Amino acid sequence: MGREGKNPQTTLSAVWNNPAIRALVVQALVLIGVVLLGIYLVDNTLANMKARGIASGFEFLGRTAGFSIATHLIDYEEANTYGRAFLVGLLNTLLVSVVGIVFATVLGFTIGVARLSNNWLISRLATLYIEIIRNVPLLLQLFFWYFAVLRNLPGPKASIDFYGVVFLNKRGLFTPNPVFGPEIVWSGISLLVAIGFIVCLAYWSRRRRDRRGHSLPVTTISIVILTGVPVMSLWFTDFPIIWELPVLKGFNFRGGTTIIPELVALTLALSLYTASFIAEVVRAGILSVNRGQSEAAYALGLHRTLTLRLVVIPQALRVIIPPLTNQYLNLTKNSSLAAAIAYPDLVLVFAGTTLMQTGQAVEIIAITMSVYLTLSLAIAAGMNLYNRHIALVER
Amino acid sequence: MQRFSIIILAAIVGLMAHVAVAGTLDDVRGKGFIQCGVSQGVPGFSNPDEQGNWSGIDVDVCRAVAAAIWGDASKVKYTPLTAKERFTALQSSEIDVLSRNTTWTLVRDTALGLDFAGVNYYDGQGFMVRKDLGVSSASELGGASVCVNIGTTTELNMADFFRSNSMDYEPVVFEKTDEVVAAYDSGRCDVYTTDRSALAANRVKLADPDAHIILPETISKEPLGPVVRHGDNQWGDIVRWSLYAMLEAEEYGVNSGNVDDLKTNSNNPVIKRLLGVEGDTGESLGLSNDWAYSIIKQVGNYAESYNRNVGPDTPVGLSRGVNALWKDGGIQYPMPVR
Ligand SMILES: N[C@@H](CCC(=O)N[C@@H](CS)C(=O)NCC(=O)O)C(=O)O
């Protein structure tokens, strides 16, 4: 290999024989090949679409959509553009994903811990849940909640009525909607101040514990402050909140906030299903922590909850986070099943109605796929960051 | 299905060298049958029976084309498509003809790279509601929940209608018609809207068909007809004239019962030309000269197809209305076959 390179011939072969350089060259060539192939594909696609008279380009995003969307987090009406409809669909996807992830995590951790419980009944129930839920296809569960359960609620005229304030029927859950007066800023500010105070308190109490060895009841204090301060400020500003109640007018309830049954069914199905997988991930994580760790903690006089919180969970998390990330990604991608039950998510609104009305399948599918890719990468990046934060720091 | 078609479409437009779009007739002759895109089941238009045999006026268009090409109306294979899947299926050459209650619109004719070969049923959009709601006009529908199929003109007409009447509504959008109908039937929506013909056809599927009424308003024009890919004019011509031949046959009193007799005994030059006794219409289309004879013999004329599938004596029960021939006061007007 690389001996004394006298003439250019040997220098060249020396360079070529260097594995690092060779790997670099090969990688560069492959990369160039892939990029060229990509350019060729895009160019050829455009040319062929043109030859077939199929419209292309992204101008359609600025055109009037013309259709309505059942539920939207931002203002939207028919006169808005396809671009805005895209945003509405995206936000609906995010809504169901975020809510689903939160529910699935809470439920999954609870069931995972329950499965390891010493109580025979609790651990068996948890096992039963996991085995049933994770072995039935998600789409079936979705249909179960949507068609079998929520469809059996009464019609609008016979709604289930909770004290004349909240109503439940086939068309959804109708709750009052708070309308805030301008004075509400004071409550907002005081809430922020209270949060700031609690953060400082927690920090200070931790330092104090490290120094003196016993801690303050921070949780209780926080709850008192967090509820007390805003309530006080609301009282001082004479409660600047008016509740807009849902009322039955014509066909449906009007006013208030509507949670459509499609959203409920999708959230239920996604979070119950994913929770069963998360539970197993959590169980595996906890079991991976050596028994000696908790025994040592007990020997030091820590009681069960503290042992779990301070010794077992932090170590288990390192094992839990990577597969948990997978579950979050799955949930987000599975949310595209929404289209099967008329929940207006990105796939239904954009890769569905918009695609049909504009006919620009290639662009729209490309955008939709990039959105899911971006969401997945963002979740993975966030979780990796967290993982690094809690990773074992070797000293 | 949908994803699959889109991937095929992407692959085809992406990988293929630039080729002109042509040669569907050669393709079809080569494989020996026509791949016909139909609905997933709209009684009277395109609907499978228990044995999986398709029938309906849309199906008859495909059978007519097969009869014109091979003299054998049975050389058709069917691909059931949802409204959402249909155009990608045609663009990606998964099917040769789309004959599935599809409305002729400018965007579909231009931006989608498609061509409409004619109109086999003039329709319009209507609303269906439960009788016990006490609604008698579409103008009373403000605030209603409306069940609708995704990817249809229906979806947009409905938005236009509510917007122009300053009424709000809640759209509940499904891909499959069965889901739309089930959602409406179970009370998720107050209103079911689609083409009036399909309202009549799908009403049969409801738990209690008599508990529902179709409101008097027709809010749109829905000229429904067969679709082919843009750019293959010969193929488009064959589909177009197959349809016209059925109408022309009705106009001149030729039907499956008397076609043999008229072929030998008629003195009417129009009929002689239509049945290929005189002239060379077949050659111009790239077919044999008895192409229209085969259509009429095997599929029947337009009136036969209509009465067999959607007419007043069928469960769908649609009177001819505007779909009568021009000389009977309708707007079906075949171009002269000569
Ligand atoms: N004519 C309209 C609507 C066509 C349409 O798809 N209607 C639905 C509602 S009845 C349908 O035919 N569904 C049958 C199916 O999905 O198989 C269009 O071309 O957009």
CSV table of N, CA, C and O and ligand atoms in Angstrom, one decimal, chain B residues 38-42 46 80-84 86-87 100-105 108 123 149-155 175-178 180-181 192-195 198-199 202 205 222-224, ligand 1:
chain,number,residue,atom,x,y,z
B,38,VAL,N,-65.8,1.5,-13.5
B,38,VAL,CA,-67.2,1.7,-13.1
B,38,VAL,C,-67.3,2.1,-11.6
B,38,VAL,O,-66.3,2.3,-11.0
B,39,SER,N,-68.5,2.4,-11.2
B,39,SER,CA,-68.7,2.7,-9.7
B,39,SER,C,-68.6,1.5,-8.9
B,39,SER,O,-68.5,0.4,-9.4
B,40,GLN,N,-68.7,1.7,-7.6
B,40,GLN,CA,-68.7,0.5,-6.7
B,40,GLN,C,-70.1,0.0,-6.5
B,40,GLN,O,-70.3,-0.9,-5.7
B,41,GLY,N,-71.0,0.5,-7.3
B,41,GLY,CA,-72.4,0.0,-7.2
B,41,GLY,C,-73.4,1.2,-7.1
B,41,GLY,O,-73.7,1.6,-6.0
B,42,VAL,N,-73.9,1.7,-8.2
B,42,VAL,CA,-75.0,2.6,-8.2
B,42,VAL,C,-76.0,1.9,-9.1
B,42,VAL,O,-75.9,1.8,-10.3
B,46,SER,N,-74.1,1.5,-12.8
B,46,SER,CA,-73.2,0.4,-12.9
B,46,SER,C,-73.3,-0.3,-11.5
B,46,SER,O,-73.0,0.2,-10.5
B,80,PRO,N,-64.1,-1.5,-10.3
B,80,PRO,CA,-64.9,-0.6,-9.5
B,80,PRO,C,-64.0,0.4,-8.9
B,80,PRO,O,-63.0,0.1,-8.3
B,81,LEU,N,-64.4,1.7,-9.0
B,81,LEU,CA,-63.6,2.8,-8.5
B,81,LEU,C,-64.5,3.7,-7.7
B,81,LEU,O,-65.6,4.0,-8.0
B,82,THR,N,-63.9,4.3,-6.6
B,82,THR,CA,-64.6,5.4,-5.9
B,82,THR,C,-64.4,6.6,-6.7
B,82,THR,O,-63.6,6.7,-7.6
B,83,ALA,N,-65.2,7.6,-6.3
B,83,ALA,CA,-65.1,8.9,-7.0
B,83,ALA,C,-63.7,9.4,-7.0
B,83,ALA,O,-63.2,10.0,-7.9
B,84,LYS,N,-63.0,9.2,-5.8
B,84,LYS,CA,-61.7,9.7,-5.6
B,84,LYS,C,-60.6,9.0,-6.5
B,84,LYS,O,-59.7,9.7,-6.9
B,86,ARG,N,-61.1,7.5,-9.4
B,86,ARG,CA,-61.4,7.2,-10.9
B,86,ARG,C,-60.4,7.9,-11.8
B,86,ARG,O,-60.1,7.3,-12.8
B,87,PHE,N,-60.1,9.2,-11.6
B,87,PHE,CA,-59.3,9.9,-12.6
B,87,PHE,C,-57.9,9.4,-12.7
B,87,PHE,O,-57.3,9.3,-13.8
B,100,ARG,N,-68.6,6.0,-15.4
B,100,ARG,CA,-69.0,5.9,-14.0
B,100,ARG,C,-69.6,7.2,-13.6
B,100,ARG,O,-68.9,8.1,-13.1
B,101,ASN,N,-70.9,7.4,-13.8
B,101,ASN,CA,-71.6,8.7,-13.5
B,101,ASN,C,-70.6,9.8,-13.2
B,101,ASN,O,-70.6,10.3,-12.1
B,102,THR,N,-69.9,10.2,-14.2
B,102,THR,CA,-68.9,11.3,-14.1
B,102,THR,C,-69.3,12.5,-14.8
B,102,THR,O,-69.7,12.5,-16.0
B,103,THR,N,-69.3,13.6,-14.1
B,103,THR,CA,-69.8,14.9,-14.6
B,103,THR,C,-68.7,15.5,-15.5
B,103,THR,O,-67.6,15.6,-15.1
B,104,TRP,N,-69.1,16.0,-16.7
B,104,TRP,CA,-68.3,16.7,-17.6
B,104,TRP,C,-68.1,18.1,-17.1
B,104,TRP,O,-69.0,18.9,-17.0
B,105,THR,N,-66.9,18.5,-16.7
B,105,THR,CA,-66.6,19.9,-16.3
B,105,THR,C,-65.3,20.3,-17.0
B,105,THR,O,-64.5,19.5,-17.5
B,108,ARG,N,-61.9,19.0,-15.4
B,108,ARG,CA,-61.7,17.6,-15.7
B,108,ARG,C,-61.3,17.4,-17.2
B,108,ARG,O,-60.4,16.6,-17.5
B,123,ASP,N,-78.1,14.9,-15.9
B,123,ASP,CA,-78.5,14.8,-14.5
B,123,ASP,C,-78.4,16.2,-13.8
B,123,ASP,O,-77.9,17.1,-14.4
B,149,ASN,N,-70.1,12.5,-0.8
B,149,ASN,CA,-68.9,11.8,-1.3
B,149,ASN,C,-67.7,12.7,-1.6
B,149,ASN,O,-67.9,13.7,-2.2
B,150,ILE,N,-66.5,12.2,-1.2
B,150,ILE,CA,-65.4,13.0,-1.5
B,150,ILE,C,-65.0,13.0,-3.0
B,150,ILE,O,-65.3,12.0,-3.6
B,151,GLY,N,-64.4,14.0,-3.5
B,151,GLY,CA,-64.0,14.0,-4.9
B,151,GLY,C,-65.0,14.1,-5.9
B,151,GLY,O,-64.8,13.7,-7.1
B,152,THR,N,-66.2,14.6,-5.6
B,152,THR,CA,-67.3,14.7,-6.5
B,152,THR,C,-67.6,16.2,-6.8
B,152,THR,O,-67.2,17.1,-6.0
B,153,THR,N,-68.2,16.4,-7.9
B,153,THR,CA,-68.7,17.8,-8.2
B,153,THR,C,-69.8,18.1,-7.1
B,153,THR,O,-69.9,19.3,-6.8
B,154,THR,N,-70.4,17.1,-6.6
B,154,THR,CA,-71.4,17.3,-5.5
B,154,THR,C,-70.9,18.1,-4.4
B,154,THR,O,-71.5,19.0,-3.9
B,155,GLU,N,-69.6,17.8,-4.0
B,155,GLU,CA,-69.0,18.5,-2.9
B,155,GLU,C,-68.9,20.0,-3.1
B,155,GLU,O,-69.2,20.8,-2.2
B,175,GLU,N,-65.4,8.6,1.6
B,175,GLU,CA,-64.9,8.2,0.3
B,175,GLU,C,-65.9,7.2,-0.3
B,175,GLU,O,-66.1,7.3,-1.5
B,176,LYS,N,-66.4,6.4,0.5
B,176,LYS,CA,-67.3,5.3,-0.1
B,176,LYS,C,-68.7,5.7,0.0
B,176,LYS,O,-69.2,6.1,1.1
B,177,THR,N,-69.5,5.4,-1.1
B,177,THR,CA,-70.9,5.8,-1.1
B,177,THR,C,-71.6,5.1,0.0
B,177,THR,O,-72.5,5.6,0.6
B,178,ASP,N,-71.3,3.8,0.2
B,178,ASP,CA,-72.0,3.0,1.3
B,178,ASP,C,-71.9,3.7,2.6
B,178,ASP,O,-72.8,3.7,3.4
B,180,VAL,N,-71.4,6.9,3.1
B,180,VAL,CA,-72.2,8.2,3.1
B,180,VAL,C,-73.7,7.8,3.4
B,180,VAL,O,-74.3,8.4,4.2
B,181,VAL,N,-74.2,6.8,2.7
B,181,VAL,CA,-75.6,6.4,2.8
B,181,VAL,C,-75.8,5.9,4.3
B,181,VAL,O,-76.8,6.3,4.9
B,192,TYR,N,-78.7,14.2,2.6
B,192,TYR,CA,-77.8,13.5,1.8
B,192,TYR,C,-77.9,14.1,0.4
B,192,TYR,O,-79.0,14.3,-0.1
B,193,THR,N,-76.8,14.5,-0.2
B,193,THR,CA,-76.9,15.1,-1.5
B,193,THR,C,-75.9,14.5,-2.5
B,193,THR,O,-74.8,14.1,-2.2
B,194,THR,N,-76.5,14.3,-3.7
B,194,THR,CA,-75.7,13.8,-4.8
B,194,THR,C,-76.5,14.0,-6.1
B,194,THR,O,-77.6,14.7,-6.0
B,195,ASP,N,-76.1,13.4,-7.2
B,195,ASP,CA,-76.9,13.5,-8.4
B,195,ASP,C,-78.3,12.9,-8.2
B,195,ASP,O,-78.4,11.9,-7.5
B,198,ALA,N,-78.6,9.3,-8.7
B,198,ALA,CA,-78.0,8.4,-7.6
B,198,ALA,C,-78.8,8.5,-6.3
B,198,ALA,O,-78.8,7.5,-5.6
B,199,LEU,N,-79.5,9.6,-6.1
B,199,LEU,CA,-80.3,9.7,-4.9
B,199,LEU,C,-81.4,8.6,-5.1
B,199,LEU,O,-81.7,7.9,-4.1
B,202,ASN,N,-79.8,5.1,-4.7
B,202,ASN,CA,-79.4,4.8,-3.4
B,202,ASN,C,-80.5,4.8,-2.3
B,202,ASN,O,-80.3,4.2,-1.3
B,205,LYS,N,-81.3,1.6,-0.9
B,205,LYS,CA,-80.5,1.0,0.1
B,205,LYS,C,-80.9,1.4,1.5
B,205,LYS,O,-80.3,0.8,2.5
B,222,GLU,N,-75.5,18.3,-14.2
B,222,GLU,CA,-74.5,17.1,-14.1
B,222,GLU,C,-74.6,16.3,-15.4
B,222,GLU,O,-75.3,15.3,-15.4
B,223,PRO,N,-74.0,16.8,-16.4
B,223,PRO,CA,-73.9,15.9,-17.6
B,223,PRO,C,-73.0,14.8,-17.4
B,223,PRO,O,-71.8,15.0,-17.3
B,224,LEU,N,-73.5,13.5,-17.3
B,224,LEU,CA,-72.7,12.4,-17.0
B,224,LEU,C,-72.3,11.6,-18.3
B,224,LEU,O,-73.2,11.4,-19.2
C,1,LIG,N1,-71.4,13.2,-11.0
C,1,LIG,C1,-70.6,13.5,-9.8
C,1,LIG,C2,-70.8,12.6,-8.7
C,1,LIG,C3,-70.4,11.2,-9.0
C,1,LIG,C4,-70.3,10.3,-7.8
C,1,LIG,O1,-69.3,9.7,-7.6
C,1,LIG,N2,-71.4,10.0,-7.1
C,1,LIG,C5,-71.3,9.1,-6.0
C,1,LIG,C6,-72.5,9.3,-5.1
C,1,LIG,S1,-73.8,8.4,-5.5
C,1,LIG,C7,-71.2,7.7,-6.5
C,1,LIG,O2,-71.5,7.5,-7.6
C,1,LIG,N3,-70.7,6.8,-5.8
C,1,LIG,C8,-70.6,5.4,-6.2
C,1,LIG,C9,-69.4,4.8,-5.8
C,1,LIG,O3,-68.6,5.4,-5.0
C,1,LIG,O4,-69.2,3.7,-6.2
C,1,LIG,C10,-69.2,13.6,-10.3
C,1,LIG,O5,-68.9,13.3,-11.4
C,1,LIG,O6,-68.4,14.1,-9.5
